[in-house]
Amino acid sequence: MFLYDTFPKEFLWGVGTGAFQVEGSWRKDGKGSSIWDHFIRSEFRAANSTDASSDSYTLLDKDLSALDFLGVTFYQFSISWSRLFPTGVVAAPNEKGLQYYNTLIDSLLYRNIDPVVTLYHWDLPLMLQEKYGGWKNESVIDIFNDYATFCFQTFGDRVKYWITIHNPYLVAWHGYGTGIHAPGEKGKIATVYSVGHNLIKAHAKVWHNYKTHFQPYQKGMMSIVLGSHWVEPNKSEDALDIAKCQQSMDRVLGWFAKPIHGDGDYPEELKNEFSFLPRFTEDEKNYIKGTADFFAFSFGPDNFKPPNTLSKMGQNLSLNLREVLNWIKLEYNSPRILIAENGWFTDSHVKTDDTTAIYMMKNFINKVLQDVFGYTAWSLLDGFEWQHAYNIRRGLFYVDFKSEKKERIPKSSALHYKQIIQENGFFPREEIHLCENTSHAGWWQGMEKRVQL
């Protein structure tokens, strides 16, 4: 059933981007190189570079016009660490980069659009990778905290929502396991979990830093964006299949969510399966648990591709967003949830008539009625889509990357999202037929708090 209803009056409607995907200008105005700048020049020769991309760094006014068109209440964007500090180490900031982010934040507030600022969306300064080995090295935790401190001191008087790290699962798994993301390291499963361990500790350190030194007078909130797939059992009444679904969710979402939103420790499934899994001390568990003011959740194609790298445990992948939200509520004591990334993609040849994206948007947004306090459509603009380079598009606005002006042209999905925002939900003006498989819905219902394996 498609639900016709409106969202609460205070519901937050937003849209998001990642700095590396849209800013371009990778060497302009003193910016330092990131691991992704290096990675695409060694691994993505056909993609050329992101030097132009959507070029948000030089075309900020066009981005702001696109935001005005949609009528969003917040804009989720990330800061390019190496645009502020070219080596990654906090020293005198790069003034041009600082000016860009100050102008962006001030321009949003002038439009009554709240900035939701992500500190780390995968573009680690290259120098930190070359000198320390990146997130494999605990030394980067303190350097990240120094960078975060500068951001709080500089932007925190105007920013009320902070995200520490965007989807650490993909940072660890694809950056250090499959190698399809920067820095492109492959194969060592112990390294993947060591990186994940350091990302959790980095997040917790920054959260405590903000809570102690900045939140009392800046009054902001902070979380970490966690992403996941969703699986449903081959046989809905089969206890083993249901247990495998729980295992699958533990290995992806639970890996980061249970320490942060749960009891401070990893799922038993991970601890039993991997003898090399790093361990938290009791003090660390107490330090890490509860380090989020809300549950920021990502649900989109990056969490489902490539399918051969997913921990499906032989079960069926599903795009049922409502069911995964219900699972989160059961596992983590009904947290306040922000959908921090959601949407789908089209092939690169599709310009503005993105009917598949509209279908997915309607389906996804309808699934979150009454369940969350905000929704982030992804993405504002077409841009560089990580391992897919420019072969897919995820923007609400079409950008011709080869053109000089790079106009932001609203797609059909932008028009539809604008209407949803204006009406704050769905009104029954048209027949909408959404097909979904509900035969396995609710495998988690009635389960014990944790399936013991």
Coordinates of N, CA, C and O in Angstrom, one line a residue, residues 214-340:
F214 N 32.4 22.5 23.2 CA 31.7 23.3 22.2 C 30.2 23.3 22.4 O 29.5 24.3 22.3
Q215 N 29.7 22.1 22.6 CA 28.2 22.0 22.6 C 27.5 22.8 23.7 O 26.4 23.3 23.5
P216 N 28.1 23.0 24.9 CA 27.5 23.8 25.9 C 27.1 25.2 25.4 O 26.0 25.7 25.9
Y217 N 27.8 25.8 24.5 CA 27.4 27.2 24.1 C 27.1 27.2 22.6 O 26.4 28.1 22.2
Q218 N 27.5 26.2 21.8 CA 27.1 26.2 20.4 C 25.8 25.5 20.2 O 25.1 25.8 19.2
K219 N 25.4 24.6 21.1 CA 24.1 24.0 21.2 C 23.8 23.1 19.9 O 22.7 22.9 19.5
G220 N 24.8 22.5 19.3 CA 24.6 21.7 18.2 C 24.5 20.2 18.5 O 24.6 19.8 19.7
M221 N 24.2 19.4 17.5 CA 24.1 18.0 17.7 C 25.1 17.3 16.7 O 25.4 17.8 15.7
M222 N 25.4 16.0 17.1 CA 26.4 15.3 16.3 C 26.1 13.8 16.2 O 25.5 13.2 17.1
S223 N 26.4 13.3 15.0 CA 26.2 11.8 14.8 C 27.3 11.4 13.8 O 28.2 12.1 13.4
I224 N 27.2 10.1 13.4 CA 28.0 9.5 12.4 C 27.1 8.8 11.4 O 26.1 8.2 11.8
V225 N 27.3 9.0 10.1 CA 26.4 8.4 9.1 C 26.8 6.9 9.0 O 27.9 6.6 8.6
L226 N 25.8 6.0 9.3 CA 26.0 4.6 9.1 C 25.2 4.1 8.0 O 24.0 4.4 7.9
G227 N 25.8 3.3 7.1 CA 25.0 2.8 5.9 C 24.8 1.3 6.0 O 25.6 0.6 6.7
S228 N 23.8 0.8 5.3 CA 23.6 -0.6 5.3 C 22.8 -1.1 4.1 O 22.1 -0.2 3.5
H229 N 22.8 -2.3 3.8 CA 21.9 -3.0 2.9 C 20.7 -3.5 3.8 O 20.6 -3.1 4.9
W230 N 19.9 -4.3 3.2 CA 18.9 -5.0 3.9 C 18.7 -6.4 3.3 O 18.8 -6.6 2.1
V231 N 18.4 -7.4 4.1 CA 18.2 -8.8 3.6 C 17.0 -9.4 4.2 O 16.6 -9.0 5.3
E232 N 16.4 -10.2 3.4 CA 15.2 -11.0 3.9 C 15.4 -12.5 3.6 O 16.1 -12.8 2.7
P233 N 14.9 -13.3 4.5 CA 15.2 -14.7 4.4 C 14.6 -15.4 3.2 O 13.6 -15.1 2.7
N234 N 15.3 -16.4 2.8 CA 14.8 -17.3 1.7 C 13.5 -17.9 2.1 O 12.6 -17.9 1.3
K235 N 13.4 -18.4 3.3 CA 12.2 -18.9 3.8 C 11.8 -18.2 5.1 O 12.5 -18.2 6.1
S236 N 10.7 -17.5 5.1 CA 10.3 -16.6 6.2 C 10.1 -17.3 7.5 O 10.2 -16.7 8.6
E237 N 9.8 -18.6 7.5 CA 9.6 -19.3 8.7 C 10.8 -20.2 9.1 O 10.7 -20.9 10.1
D238 N 11.9 -20.1 8.4 CA 13.0 -20.9 8.7 C 13.9 -20.2 9.7 O 14.5 -19.1 9.4
A239 N 14.1 -20.8 10.9 CA 14.9 -20.1 11.9 C 16.4 -19.9 11.5 O 17.0 -18.9 11.9
L240 N 16.9 -20.8 10.7 CA 18.3 -20.7 10.3 C 18.5 -19.5 9.3 O 19.4 -18.7 9.4
D241 N 17.5 -19.4 8.4 CA 17.6 -18.3 7.4 C 17.4 -17.0 8.2 O 18.1 -16.0 7.8
I242 N 16.5 -16.9 9.2 CA 16.4 -15.7 9.9 C 17.6 -15.4 10.7 O 18.1 -14.2 10.8
A243 N 18.3 -16.4 11.3 CA 19.5 -16.2 12.0 C 20.6 -15.6 11.0 O 21.4 -14.8 11.4
K244 N 20.6 -16.1 9.8 CA 21.6 -15.6 8.8 C 21.3 -14.2 8.4 O 22.3 -13.4 8.2
C245 N 20.1 -13.8 8.4 CA 19.7 -12.4 8.1 C 20.3 -11.5 9.3 O 20.9 -10.4 9.0
Q246 N 20.1 -12.0 10.5 CA 20.7 -11.2 11.6 C 22.2 -11.1 11.6 O 22.8 -10.1 11.8
Q247 N 22.8 -12.2 11.2 CA 24.3 -12.2 11.0 C 24.7 -11.2 10.0 O 25.7 -10.5 10.2
S248 N 24.0 -11.2 8.9 CA 24.3 -10.3 7.8 C 24.2 -8.8 8.2 O 25.1 -8.0 8.0
M249 N 23.2 -8.5 9.0 CA 23.0 -7.1 9.5 C 24.1 -6.8 10.5 O 24.6 -5.7 10.6
D250 N 24.4 -7.7 11.4 CA 25.5 -7.5 12.4 C 26.8 -7.2 11.7 O 27.6 -6.4 12.2
R251 N 27.1 -7.9 10.6 CA 28.4 -7.8 10.0 C 28.5 -6.4 9.2 O 29.7 -6.0 9.0
V252 N 27.4 -5.8 8.9 CA 27.5 -4.5 8.2 C 27.1 -3.4 9.1 O 28.0 -2.6 9.5
L253 N 25.8 -3.3 9.4 CA 25.4 -2.1 10.2 C 25.8 -2.3 11.7 O 26.3 -1.3 12.3
G254 N 25.6 -3.5 12.2 CA 26.0 -3.7 13.6 C 27.4 -3.5 13.9 O 27.7 -3.1 15.1
W255 N 28.3 -3.7 13.0 CA 29.7 -3.5 13.2 C 30.0 -2.2 13.8 O 30.8 -2.0 14.7
F256 N 29.3 -1.1 13.3 CA 29.6 0.2 13.8 C 28.4 0.7 14.7 O 28.6 1.5 15.7
A257 N 27.2 0.2 14.5 CA 26.1 0.7 15.2 C 26.0 0.2 16.7 O 25.7 0.9 17.6
K258 N 26.4 -1.1 16.9 CA 26.3 -1.6 18.2 C 27.3 -0.9 19.2 O 26.9 -0.6 20.3
P259 N 28.6 -0.7 18.8 CA 29.5 0.1 19.7 C 28.9 1.5 20.0 O 29.0 1.9 21.1
I260 N 28.4 2.2 19.0 CA 28.1 3.6 19.1 C 26.7 3.8 19.7 O 26.4 4.6 20.6
H261 N 25.7 3.0 19.1 CA 24.3 3.2 19.6 C 23.9 2.1 20.6 O 22.8 2.2 21.1
G262 N 24.7 1.1 20.8 CA 24.4 0.0 21.7 C 25.2 0.1 22.9 O 25.2 1.1 23.7
D263 N 25.9 -1.0 23.2 CA 26.6 -1.2 24.5 C 28.1 -0.9 24.5 O 28.8 -1.2 25.4
G264 N 28.6 -0.3 23.4 CA 30.0 0.0 23.3 C 30.9 -1.0 22.8 O 32.1 -0.8 22.7
D265 N 30.3 -2.2 22.4 CA 31.1 -3.3 21.9 C 30.6 -3.9 20.6 O 29.5 -3.6 20.2
Y266 N 31.4 -4.7 20.0 CA 31.0 -5.3 18.7 C 30.0 -6.4 18.9 O 29.8 -6.9 20.0
P267 N 29.2 -6.7 17.8 CA 28.3 -7.8 17.9 C 29.0 -9.1 18.2 O 30.1 -9.3 17.8
E268 N 28.3 -10.0 19.0 CA 28.9 -11.3 19.3 C 29.2 -12.0 18.1 O 30.2 -12.8 18.0
E269 N 28.4 -11.9 17.0 CA 28.7 -12.6 15.7 C 30.1 -12.3 15.2 O 30.8 -13.2 14.8
L270 N 30.5 -11.0 15.3 CA 31.8 -10.6 14.8 C 32.9 -11.1 15.7 O 33.9 -11.7 15.2
K271 N 32.7 -11.0 17.0 CA 33.7 -11.5 17.9 C 33.9 -13.0 17.9 O 35.1 -13.4 18.0
N272 N 32.9 -13.7 17.6 CA 33.0 -15.2 17.5 C 33.6 -15.6 16.2 O 34.3 -16.6 16.2
E273 N 33.4 -14.8 15.2 CA 33.8 -15.2 13.8 C 35.3 -14.9 13.6 O 36.0 -15.6 12.9
F274 N 35.7 -13.7 14.1 CA 37.0 -13.2 13.7 C 37.9 -13.1 14.9 O 37.8 -12.2 15.8
S275 N 38.9 -14.0 15.1 CA 39.8 -14.0 16.2 C 40.7 -12.8 16.2 O 41.1 -12.3 17.3
F276 N 40.9 -12.2 15.0 CA 41.8 -11.0 14.9 C 41.0 -9.7 15.2 O 41.7 -8.6 15.1
L277 N 39.7 -9.7 15.4 CA 39.0 -8.5 15.6 C 39.6 -7.8 16.8 O 39.7 -8.3 17.9
P278 N 39.9 -6.5 16.6 CA 40.4 -5.7 17.8 C 39.4 -5.7 18.9 O 38.2 -5.7 18.7
R279 N 39.9 -5.6 20.1 CA 39.0 -5.6 21.3 C 39.0 -4.2 21.9 O 40.0 -3.5 22.0
F280 N 37.8 -3.8 22.4 CA 37.7 -2.6 23.2 C 37.9 -2.9 24.7 O 37.4 -3.9 25.2
T281 N 38.7 -2.1 25.4 CA 38.7 -2.2 26.9 C 37.4 -1.8 27.5 O 36.6 -1.2 26.8
E282 N 37.2 -2.1 28.7 CA 35.9 -1.7 29.4 C 35.8 -0.2 29.4 O 34.7 0.4 29.2
D283 N 36.9 0.5 29.6 CA 36.9 2.0 29.6 C 36.5 2.5 28.2 O 35.8 3.5 28.1
E284 N 37.1 1.8 27.2 CA 36.8 2.3 25.8 C 35.3 2.0 25.5 O 34.7 2.9 24.8
K285 N 34.8 0.9 25.9 CA 33.3 0.6 25.7 C 32.5 1.7 26.3 O 31.5 2.2 25.6
N286 N 32.8 2.1 27.5 CA 32.0 3.2 28.2 C 32.2 4.5 27.5 O 31.3 5.4 27.5
Y287 N 33.4 4.7 26.9 CA 33.7 6.0 26.2 C 33.0 6.1 24.9 O 32.5 7.1 24.5
I288 N 32.8 4.9 24.2 CA 32.2 4.9 22.9 C 30.7 4.9 22.8 O 30.1 5.5 22.0
K289 N 30.1 4.1 23.8 CA 28.7 3.9 23.7 C 28.0 5.3 23.9 O 28.4 6.1 24.8
G290 N 26.9 5.5 23.1 CA 26.1 6.7 23.3 C 26.7 7.9 22.6 O 26.2 9.0 22.9
T291 N 27.7 7.8 21.8 CA 28.4 8.9 21.2 C 27.6 9.3 19.9 O 28.2 9.5 18.8
A292 N 26.3 9.5 20.0 CA 25.5 10.0 18.9 C 24.3 10.6 19.4 O 23.6 10.0 20.3
D293 N 23.9 11.8 18.9 CA 22.7 12.5 19.4 C 21.5 12.0 18.6 O 20.3 12.4 19.0
F294 N 21.7 11.3 17.5 CA 20.6 10.8 16.7 C 21.2 9.7 15.8 O 22.5 9.6 15.7
F295 N 20.4 8.9 15.2 CA 20.9 7.8 14.3 C 20.8 8.3 12.9 O 19.7 8.5 12.3
A296 N 22.0 8.6 12.3 CA 22.1 9.1 10.9 C 22.3 7.9 10.0 O 23.3 7.1 10.1
F297 N 21.3 7.6 9.1 CA 21.3 6.4 8.3 C 21.4 6.6 6.8 O 20.7 7.5 6.3
S298 N 22.2 5.9 6.2 CA 22.4 5.9 4.7 C 21.8 4.6 4.1 O 22.2 3.5 4.5
F299 N 21.0 4.8 3.1 CA 20.4 3.6 2.4 C 20.3 4.0 0.9 O 19.5 4.8 0.5
G300 N 21.2 3.4 0.1 CA 21.3 3.8 -1.3 C 22.2 2.8 -2.0 O 22.7 1.8 -1.5
P301 N 22.5 3.1 -3.3 CA 23.2 2.1 -4.1 C 24.6 1.8 -3.7 O 25.0 0.6 -3.9
D302 N 25.2 2.7 -3.0 CA 26.6 2.4 -2.5 C 26.6 1.3 -1.5 O 27.6 0.6 -1.3
N303 N 25.5 1.0 -0.8 CA 25.4 0.0 0.2 C 25.0 -1.4 -0.5 O 25.0 -2.4 0.2
F304 N 24.7 -1.4 -1.8 CA 24.3 -2.6 -2.4 C 25.3 -3.0 -3.6 O 25.0 -4.1 -4.2
K305 N 26.2 -2.2 -3.9 CA 27.1 -2.5 -5.0 C 28.6 -2.5 -4.6 O 28.9 -1.6 -3.8
P306 N 29.4 -3.3 -5.2 CA 29.0 -4.5 -6.0 C 28.5 -5.6 -5.2 O 29.0 -5.9 -4.1
P307 N 27.5 -6.3 -5.7 CA 26.8 -7.3 -4.9 C 27.6 -8.5 -4.5 O 27.4 -9.1 -3.4
N308 N 28.7 -8.8 -5.2 CA 29.5 -9.9 -4.9 C 30.4 -9.6 -3.7 O 31.1 -10.5 -3.1
T309 N 30.4 -8.4 -3.2 CA 31.2 -8.0 -2.0 C 30.4 -8.0 -0.7 O 30.9 -7.7 0.4
L310 N 29.1 -8.2 -0.9 CA 28.2 -8.1 0.3 C 28.1 -9.3 1.1 O 28.2 -10.4 0.6
S311 N 27.9 -9.1 2.4 CA 27.7 -10.2 3.3 C 26.3 -10.6 3.4 O 25.5 -10.3 4.3
K312 N 25.8 -11.3 2.4 CA 24.4 -11.7 2.2 C 24.0 -13.0 3.0 O 22.8 -13.2 3.3
M313 N 25.0 -13.8 3.3 CA 24.8 -15.0 4.0 C 23.8 -15.9 3.3 O 23.0 -16.7 3.9
G314 N 23.8 -15.8 2.0 CA 22.9 -16.7 1.2 C 21.4 -16.2 1.2 O 20.6 -16.9 0.7
Q315 N 21.2 -15.0 1.7 CA 19.8 -14.6 1.8 C 19.5 -13.5 0.7 O 20.4 -13.3 -0.2
N316 N 18.3 -12.9 0.7 CA 17.9 -12.1 -0.4 C 18.0 -10.6 -0.1 O 17.5 -10.1 0.9
L317 N 18.7 -9.9 -1.0 CA 18.8 -8.4 -0.8 C 17.5 -7.8 -1.1 O 16.7 -8.2 -1.9
S318 N 17.2 -6.7 -0.3 CA 15.9 -6.1 -0.4 C 16.1 -4.6 -0.2 O 17.0 -4.1 0.5
L319 N 15.2 -3.8 -0.9 CA 15.2 -2.3 -0.8 C 14.1 -1.8 0.1 O 13.7 -0.7 0.0
N320 N 13.7 -2.6 1.1 CA 12.6 -2.3 1.9 C 13.1 -1.4 3.1 O 13.4 -1.9 4.1
L321 N 13.1 -0.1 2.8 CA 13.6 0.8 3.8 C 12.8 0.8 5.1 O 13.4 0.9 6.2
R322 N 11.5 0.6 5.1 CA 10.7 0.6 6.3 C 11.2 -0.5 7.2 O 11.2 -0.4 8.4
E323 N 11.5 -1.7 6.6 CA 11.9 -2.8 7.4 C 13.2 -2.6 8.1 O 13.4 -3.0 9.3
V324 N 14.2 -2.0 7.4 CA 15.5 -1.8 8.1 C 15.4 -0.8 9.2 O 16.0 -0.9 10.2
L325 N 14.5 0.2 9.0 CA 14.2 1.2 10.0 C 13.6 0.5 11.3 O 14.0 0.9 12.4
N326 N 12.7 -0.4 11.0 CA 12.1 -1.1 12.1 C 13.1 -2.0 12.9 O 13.1 -2.1 14.1
W327 N 14.1 -2.5 12.1 CA 15.1 -3.3 12.7 C 16.0 -2.4 13.6 O 16.4 -2.8 14.7
I328 N 16.3 -1.2 13.1 CA 17.2 -0.3 13.9 C 16.5 0.1 15.2 O 17.1 0.1 16.3
K329 N 15.2 0.3 15.1 CA 14.4 0.7 16.3 C 14.4 -0.5 17.3 O 14.6 -0.2 18.5
L330 N 14.3 -1.7 16.9 CA 14.3 -2.8 17.8 C 15.7 -3.0 18.4 O 15.9 -3.2 19.6
E331 N 16.7 -2.9 17.6 CA 18.1 -3.2 18.1 C 18.6 -2.1 19.0 O 19.4 -2.4 19.9
Y332 N 18.3 -0.8 18.7 CA 19.0 0.3 19.3 C 18.0 1.2 20.1 O 18.2 2.4 20.2
N333 N 16.9 0.6 20.6 CA 16.1 1.3 21.6 C 15.4 2.6 21.0 O 15.4 3.6 21.6
S334 N 14.9 2.4 19.8 CA 14.1 3.5 19.1 C 14.8 4.8 19.1 O 14.2 5.8 19.6
P335 N 15.9 4.9 18.5 CA 16.6 6.2 18.4 C 15.9 7.2 17.5 O 15.1 6.8 16.6
R336 N 16.1 8.5 17.6 CA 15.6 9.4 16.6 C 16.5 9.2 15.4 O 17.7 9.1 15.4
I337 N 15.8 9.1 14.2 CA 16.5 8.8 13.0 C 16.5 9.9 12.0 O 15.4 10.4 11.7
L338 N 17.6 10.2 11.4 CA 17.7 11.1 10.2 C 18.2 10.2 9.0 O 19.2 9.5 9.1
I339 N 17.4 10.2 8.0 CA 17.8 9.6 6.7 C 18.9 10.5 6.1 O 18.5 11.6 5.6
A340 N 20.1 10.2 6.2 CA 21.2 11.1 5.9 C 21.7 10.9 4.5 O 22.5 11.7 4.0

